[in-house]
Tab-separated table of C-alpha atoms in Angstrom:
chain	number	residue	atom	x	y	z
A	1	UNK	CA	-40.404	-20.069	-64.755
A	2	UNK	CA	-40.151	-16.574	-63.716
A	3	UNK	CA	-40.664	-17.082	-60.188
A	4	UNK	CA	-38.320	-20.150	-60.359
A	5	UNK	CA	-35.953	-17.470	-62.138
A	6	UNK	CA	-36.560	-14.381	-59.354
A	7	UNK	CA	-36.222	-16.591	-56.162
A	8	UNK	CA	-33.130	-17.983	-57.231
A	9	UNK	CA	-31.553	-14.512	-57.978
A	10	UNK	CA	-33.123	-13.570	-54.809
A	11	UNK	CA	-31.103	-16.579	-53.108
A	12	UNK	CA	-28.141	-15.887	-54.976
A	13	UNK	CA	-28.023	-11.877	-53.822
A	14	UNK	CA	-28.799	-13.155	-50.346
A	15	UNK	CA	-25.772	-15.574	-50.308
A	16	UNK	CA	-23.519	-12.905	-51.724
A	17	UNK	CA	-24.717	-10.427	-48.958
A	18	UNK	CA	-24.044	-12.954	-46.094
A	19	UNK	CA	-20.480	-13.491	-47.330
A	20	UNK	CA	-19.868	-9.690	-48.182
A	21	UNK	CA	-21.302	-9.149	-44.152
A	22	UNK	CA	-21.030	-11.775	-42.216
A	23	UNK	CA	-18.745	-14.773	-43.262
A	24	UNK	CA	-15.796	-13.234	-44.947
A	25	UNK	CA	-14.815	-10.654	-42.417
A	26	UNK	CA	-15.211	-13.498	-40.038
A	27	UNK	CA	-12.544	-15.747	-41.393
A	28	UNK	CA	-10.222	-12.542	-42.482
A	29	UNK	CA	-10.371	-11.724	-38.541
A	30	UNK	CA	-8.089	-14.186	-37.856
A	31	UNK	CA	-6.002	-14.694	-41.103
A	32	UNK	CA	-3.531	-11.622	-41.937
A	33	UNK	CA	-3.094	-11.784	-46.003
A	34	UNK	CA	-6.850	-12.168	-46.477
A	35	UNK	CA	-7.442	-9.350	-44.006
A	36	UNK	CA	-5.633	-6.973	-46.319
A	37	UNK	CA	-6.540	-8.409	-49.521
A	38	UNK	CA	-10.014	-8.110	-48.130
A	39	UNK	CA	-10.452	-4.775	-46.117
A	40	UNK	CA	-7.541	-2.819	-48.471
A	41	UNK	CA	-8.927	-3.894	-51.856
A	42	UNK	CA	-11.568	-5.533	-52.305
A	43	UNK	CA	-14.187	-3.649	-49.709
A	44	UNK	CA	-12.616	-0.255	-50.192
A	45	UNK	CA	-13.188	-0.660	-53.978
A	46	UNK	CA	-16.598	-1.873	-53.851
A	47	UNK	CA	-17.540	1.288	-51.570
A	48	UNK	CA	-15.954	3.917	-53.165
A	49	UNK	CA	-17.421	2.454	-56.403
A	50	UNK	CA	-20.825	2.399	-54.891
A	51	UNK	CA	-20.994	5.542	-53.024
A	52	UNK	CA	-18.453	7.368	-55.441
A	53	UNK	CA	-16.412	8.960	-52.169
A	54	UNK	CA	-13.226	7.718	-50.524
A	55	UNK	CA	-12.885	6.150	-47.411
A	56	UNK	CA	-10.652	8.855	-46.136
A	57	UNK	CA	-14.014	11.072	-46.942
A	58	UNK	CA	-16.742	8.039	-45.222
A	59	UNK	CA	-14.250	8.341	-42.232
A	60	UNK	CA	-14.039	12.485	-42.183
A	61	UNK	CA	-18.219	11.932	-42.558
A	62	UNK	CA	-18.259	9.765	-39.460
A	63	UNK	CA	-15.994	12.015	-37.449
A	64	UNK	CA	-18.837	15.005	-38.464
A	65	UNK	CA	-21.817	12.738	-37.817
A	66	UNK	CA	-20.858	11.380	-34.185
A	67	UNK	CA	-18.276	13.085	-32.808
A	68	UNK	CA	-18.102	16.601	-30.703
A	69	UNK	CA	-16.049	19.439	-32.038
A	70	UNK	CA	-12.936	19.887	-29.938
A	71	UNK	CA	-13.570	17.099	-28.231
A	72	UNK	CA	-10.699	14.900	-29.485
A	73	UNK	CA	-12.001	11.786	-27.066
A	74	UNK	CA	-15.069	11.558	-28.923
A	75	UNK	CA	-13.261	12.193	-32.508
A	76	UNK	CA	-11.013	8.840	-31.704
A	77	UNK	CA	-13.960	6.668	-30.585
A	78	UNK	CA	-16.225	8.135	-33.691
A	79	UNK	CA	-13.381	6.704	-35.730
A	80	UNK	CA	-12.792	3.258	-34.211
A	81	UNK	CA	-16.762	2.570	-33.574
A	82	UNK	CA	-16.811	3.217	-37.397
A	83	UNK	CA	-14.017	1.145	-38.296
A	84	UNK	CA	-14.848	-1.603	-35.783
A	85	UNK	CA	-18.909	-1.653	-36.925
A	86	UNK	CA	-18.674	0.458	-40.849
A	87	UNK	CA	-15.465	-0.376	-42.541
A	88	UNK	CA	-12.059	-1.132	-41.887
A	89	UNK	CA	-9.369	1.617	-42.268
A	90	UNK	CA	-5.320	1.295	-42.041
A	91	UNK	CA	-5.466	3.601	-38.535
A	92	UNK	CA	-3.154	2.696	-35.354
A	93	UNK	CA	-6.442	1.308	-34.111
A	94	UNK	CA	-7.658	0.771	-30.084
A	95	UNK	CA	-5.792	-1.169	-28.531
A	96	UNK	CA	-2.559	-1.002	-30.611
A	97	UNK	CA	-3.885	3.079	-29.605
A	98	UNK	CA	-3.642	2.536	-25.919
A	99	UNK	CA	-0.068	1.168	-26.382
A	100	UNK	CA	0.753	4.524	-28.444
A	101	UNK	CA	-0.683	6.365	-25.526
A	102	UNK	CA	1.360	4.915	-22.914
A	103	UNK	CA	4.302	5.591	-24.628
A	104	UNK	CA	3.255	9.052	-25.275
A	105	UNK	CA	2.505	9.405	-21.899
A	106	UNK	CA	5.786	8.023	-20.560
A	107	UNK	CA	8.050	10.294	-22.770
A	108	UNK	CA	6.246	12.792	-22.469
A	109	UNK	CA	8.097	14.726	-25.623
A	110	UNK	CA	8.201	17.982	-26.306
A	111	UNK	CA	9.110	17.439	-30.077
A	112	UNK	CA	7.228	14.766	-32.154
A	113	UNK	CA	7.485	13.252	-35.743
A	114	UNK	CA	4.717	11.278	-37.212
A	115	UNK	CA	5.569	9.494	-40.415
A	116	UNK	CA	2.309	8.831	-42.165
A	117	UNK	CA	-0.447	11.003	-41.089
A	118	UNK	CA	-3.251	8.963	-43.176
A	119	UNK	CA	-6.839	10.870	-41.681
A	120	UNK	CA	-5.492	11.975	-38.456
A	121	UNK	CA	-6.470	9.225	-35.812
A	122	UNK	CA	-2.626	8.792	-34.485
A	123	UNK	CA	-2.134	12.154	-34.753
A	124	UNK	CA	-4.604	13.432	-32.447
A	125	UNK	CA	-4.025	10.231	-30.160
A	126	UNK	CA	-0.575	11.923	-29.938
A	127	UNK	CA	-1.487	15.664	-29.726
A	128	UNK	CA	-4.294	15.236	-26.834
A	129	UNK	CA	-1.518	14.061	-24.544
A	130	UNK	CA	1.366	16.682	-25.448
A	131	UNK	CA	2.265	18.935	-22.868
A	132	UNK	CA	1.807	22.590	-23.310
A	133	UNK	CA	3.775	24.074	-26.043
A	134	UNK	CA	5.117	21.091	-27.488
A	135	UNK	CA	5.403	20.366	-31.348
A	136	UNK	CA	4.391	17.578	-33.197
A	137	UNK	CA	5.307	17.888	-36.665
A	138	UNK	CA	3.181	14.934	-39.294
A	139	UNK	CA	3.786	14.262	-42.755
A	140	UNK	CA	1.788	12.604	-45.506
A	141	UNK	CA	2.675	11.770	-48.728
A	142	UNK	CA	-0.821	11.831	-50.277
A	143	UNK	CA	-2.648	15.622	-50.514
A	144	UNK	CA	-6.260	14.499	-50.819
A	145	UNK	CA	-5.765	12.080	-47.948
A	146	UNK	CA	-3.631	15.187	-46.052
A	147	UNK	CA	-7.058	17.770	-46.637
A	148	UNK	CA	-8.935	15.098	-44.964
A	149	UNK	CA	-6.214	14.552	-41.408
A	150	UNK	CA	-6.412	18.207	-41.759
A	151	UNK	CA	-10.062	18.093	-41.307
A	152	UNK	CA	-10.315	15.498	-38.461
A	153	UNK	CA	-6.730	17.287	-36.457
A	154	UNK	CA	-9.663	20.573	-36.692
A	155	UNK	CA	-12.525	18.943	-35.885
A	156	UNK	CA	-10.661	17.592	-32.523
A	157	UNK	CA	-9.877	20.672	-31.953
A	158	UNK	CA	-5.881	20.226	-32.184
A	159	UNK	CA	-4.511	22.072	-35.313
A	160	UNK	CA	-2.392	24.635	-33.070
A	161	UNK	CA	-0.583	21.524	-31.244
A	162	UNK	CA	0.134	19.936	-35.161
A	163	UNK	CA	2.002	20.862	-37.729
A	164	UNK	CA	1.219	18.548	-40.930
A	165	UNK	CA	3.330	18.656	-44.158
A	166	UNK	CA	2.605	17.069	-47.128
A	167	UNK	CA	5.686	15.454	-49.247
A	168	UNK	CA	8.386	12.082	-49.659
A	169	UNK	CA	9.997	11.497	-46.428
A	170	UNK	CA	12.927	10.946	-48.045
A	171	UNK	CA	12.834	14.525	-49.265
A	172	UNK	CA	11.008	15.921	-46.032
A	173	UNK	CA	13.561	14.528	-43.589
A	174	UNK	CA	17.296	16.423	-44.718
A	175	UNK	CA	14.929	19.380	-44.071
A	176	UNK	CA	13.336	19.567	-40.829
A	177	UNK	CA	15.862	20.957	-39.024
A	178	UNK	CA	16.394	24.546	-41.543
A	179	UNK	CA	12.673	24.389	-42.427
A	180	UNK	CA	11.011	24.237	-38.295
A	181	UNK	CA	13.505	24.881	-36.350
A	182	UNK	CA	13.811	21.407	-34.616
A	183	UNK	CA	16.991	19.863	-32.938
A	184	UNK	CA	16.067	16.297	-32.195
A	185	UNK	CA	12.999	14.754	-31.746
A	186	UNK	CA	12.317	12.756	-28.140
A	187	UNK	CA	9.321	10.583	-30.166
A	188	UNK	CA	9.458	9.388	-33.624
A	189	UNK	CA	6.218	7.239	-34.727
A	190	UNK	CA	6.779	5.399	-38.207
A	191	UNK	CA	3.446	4.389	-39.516
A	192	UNK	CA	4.185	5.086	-43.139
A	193	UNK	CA	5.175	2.751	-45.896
A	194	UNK	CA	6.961	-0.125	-44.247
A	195	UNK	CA	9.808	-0.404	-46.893
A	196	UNK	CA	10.693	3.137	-46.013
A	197	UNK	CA	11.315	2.499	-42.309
A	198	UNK	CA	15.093	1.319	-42.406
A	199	UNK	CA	16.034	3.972	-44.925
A	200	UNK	CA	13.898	7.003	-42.984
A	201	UNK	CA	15.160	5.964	-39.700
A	202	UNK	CA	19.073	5.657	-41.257
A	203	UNK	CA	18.218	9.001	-43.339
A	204	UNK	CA	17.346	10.620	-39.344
A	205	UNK	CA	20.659	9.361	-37.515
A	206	UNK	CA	22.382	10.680	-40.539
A	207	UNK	CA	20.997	14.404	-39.966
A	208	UNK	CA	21.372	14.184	-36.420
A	209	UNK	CA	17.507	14.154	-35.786
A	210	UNK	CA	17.702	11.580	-32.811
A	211	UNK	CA	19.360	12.118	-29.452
A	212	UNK	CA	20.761	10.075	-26.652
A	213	UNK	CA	16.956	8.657	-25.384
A	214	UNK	CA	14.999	9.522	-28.588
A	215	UNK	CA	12.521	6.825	-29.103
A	216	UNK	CA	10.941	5.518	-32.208
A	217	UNK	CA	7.865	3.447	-31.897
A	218	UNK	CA	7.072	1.758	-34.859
A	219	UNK	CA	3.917	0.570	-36.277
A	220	UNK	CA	2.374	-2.865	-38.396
A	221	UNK	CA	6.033	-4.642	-37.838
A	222	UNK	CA	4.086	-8.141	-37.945
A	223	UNK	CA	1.706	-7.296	-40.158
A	224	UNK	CA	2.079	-6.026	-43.099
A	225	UNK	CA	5.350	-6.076	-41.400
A	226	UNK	CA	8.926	-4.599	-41.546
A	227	UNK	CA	11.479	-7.338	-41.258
A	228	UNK	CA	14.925	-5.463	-42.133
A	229	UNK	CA	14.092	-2.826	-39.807
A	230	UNK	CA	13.116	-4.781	-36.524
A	231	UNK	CA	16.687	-6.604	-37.689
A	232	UNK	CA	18.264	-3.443	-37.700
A	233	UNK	CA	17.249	-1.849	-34.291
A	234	UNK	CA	17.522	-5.154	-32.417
A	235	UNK	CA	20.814	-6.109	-34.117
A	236	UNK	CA	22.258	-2.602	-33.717
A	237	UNK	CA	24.196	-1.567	-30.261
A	238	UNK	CA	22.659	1.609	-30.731
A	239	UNK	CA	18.922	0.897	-29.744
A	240	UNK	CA	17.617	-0.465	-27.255
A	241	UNK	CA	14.308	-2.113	-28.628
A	242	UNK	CA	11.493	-4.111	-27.326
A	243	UNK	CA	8.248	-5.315	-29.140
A	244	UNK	CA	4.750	-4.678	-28.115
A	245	UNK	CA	2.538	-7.975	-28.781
A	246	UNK	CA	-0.705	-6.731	-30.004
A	247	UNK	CA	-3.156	-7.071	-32.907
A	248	UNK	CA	-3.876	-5.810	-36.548
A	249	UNK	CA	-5.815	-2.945	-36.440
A	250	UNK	CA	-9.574	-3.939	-35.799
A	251	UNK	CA	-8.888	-7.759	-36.174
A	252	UNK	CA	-7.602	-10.617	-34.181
A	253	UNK	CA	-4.511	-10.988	-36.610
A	254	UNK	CA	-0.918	-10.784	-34.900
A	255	UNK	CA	0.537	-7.343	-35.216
A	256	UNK	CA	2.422	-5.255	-32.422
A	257	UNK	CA	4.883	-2.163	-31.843
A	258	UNK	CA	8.341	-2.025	-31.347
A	259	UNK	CA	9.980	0.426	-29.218
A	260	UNK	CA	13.545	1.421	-29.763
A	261	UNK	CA	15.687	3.830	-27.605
A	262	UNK	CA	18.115	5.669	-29.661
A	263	UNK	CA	21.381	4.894	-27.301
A	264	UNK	CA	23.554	7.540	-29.181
């Protein structure tokens, strides 16, 4: 009876494990609400409950573990090889990441807002390909998630290119411009909360933070998506947008970026 009783459990733990490893994250690579139900609930809960840390803090452990201080090459591929292999994380992600880069790399700006720090993995996408003396300015509404970017933006070696505030960007924004000094900024990326992309981007044009040829490149518009902002900046006359096809971060889900060119 008791071995009846222990190789049953035994089965039962095994089948759990292979759905918890192996067959779940299969089927939410492909499917975009179970993705996020899975990888943004259910497995972040079950770690931080089991190894009582955040994943913020597993991610800033990875970065420590496997990637070279001031090396900010290594810090990004620490971060996706743990993401792609360890756990999922809400970062820009690879290949949406070479997109980011190209568009870096083509405006090559010399003033840059991130909305939405999270740990730092856009930000020092971003910062590694500034030109000298530029300023890229990154805010994040959570402080324990901000100590961590802070951590990572060091460990890359970038925290004289970045300036990171913590705060609402509805409160941060009417600010910038008394608070750092900043005109306009040539590159805008919105990676925050998706609801507050319409208003943010309204709440810039409003304090005359974008300029003839500003761009604003904007994050997760599929997925989790952003529908009445990718109506307003294709619907408006004063963008010019287009929309890069790509995937969810780490999965095979739709996703993509949209550029817009602020047209005055």
């Amino acid at each position: 009876m008791w071995l009846t009783l222990v190789s049953s459990c035994g089965g039962g733990a095994a089948l759990l494990y292979a759905l918890y490893r192996w067959v779940i994250p299969a089927v939410a690579q492909h499917h975009a609400g179970l993705a996020l139900l899975w990888h943004e609930v259910m497995v972040e809960w079950m770690l931080d409950t089991v190894t009582r840390s955040t994943r913020p803090q597993r991610l800033l452990g990875a970065v420590q573990k496997n990637a070279t201080r001031g090396d900010p090459g290594s810090v990004i591929q620490a971060i996706d090889h743990y993401c792609r292999n360890k756990e999922w994380a809400m970062n820009v992600g690879d290949e949406k990441g070479c997109i980011l880069d190209s568009v870096v790399s083509e405006v090559n700006p010399a003033t840059v807002l991130e909305l939405g720090t999270y740990c730092g993995y856009s930000t020092v996408r971003i910062a590694r390909l500034l030109p000298p003396h530029a300023k890229l300015i990154t805010l994040e509404f959570n402080p324990a998630v901000a100590a961590i970017a802070r951590q990572v933006i060091a460990w890359a070696g970038l925290e004289d290119k970045v300036q990171l505030v913590e705060g609402a960007s509805g409160d941060f924004i009417p600010r910038i411009k008394e608070q750092f000094g900043v005109k306009t900024f040539d590159l805008v990326f919105l990676d925050h909360w998706k609801e507050y992309y319409l208003p943010d981007t309204k709440l810039m044009e409003e304090c005359g933070l974008l300029r003839k040829g500003s761009v604003l490149l904007a994050d997760n518009v599929v997925c989790p998506g952003a529908p009445d902002y990718l109506e307003y900046v294709r619907s408006s006359p004063r963008y010019e947008s287009r929309y890069f096809k790509s995937h969810l971060e780490y999965t095979k889900v739709e996703d993509g970026l949209e550029k817009s060119v602020f047209l005055g």
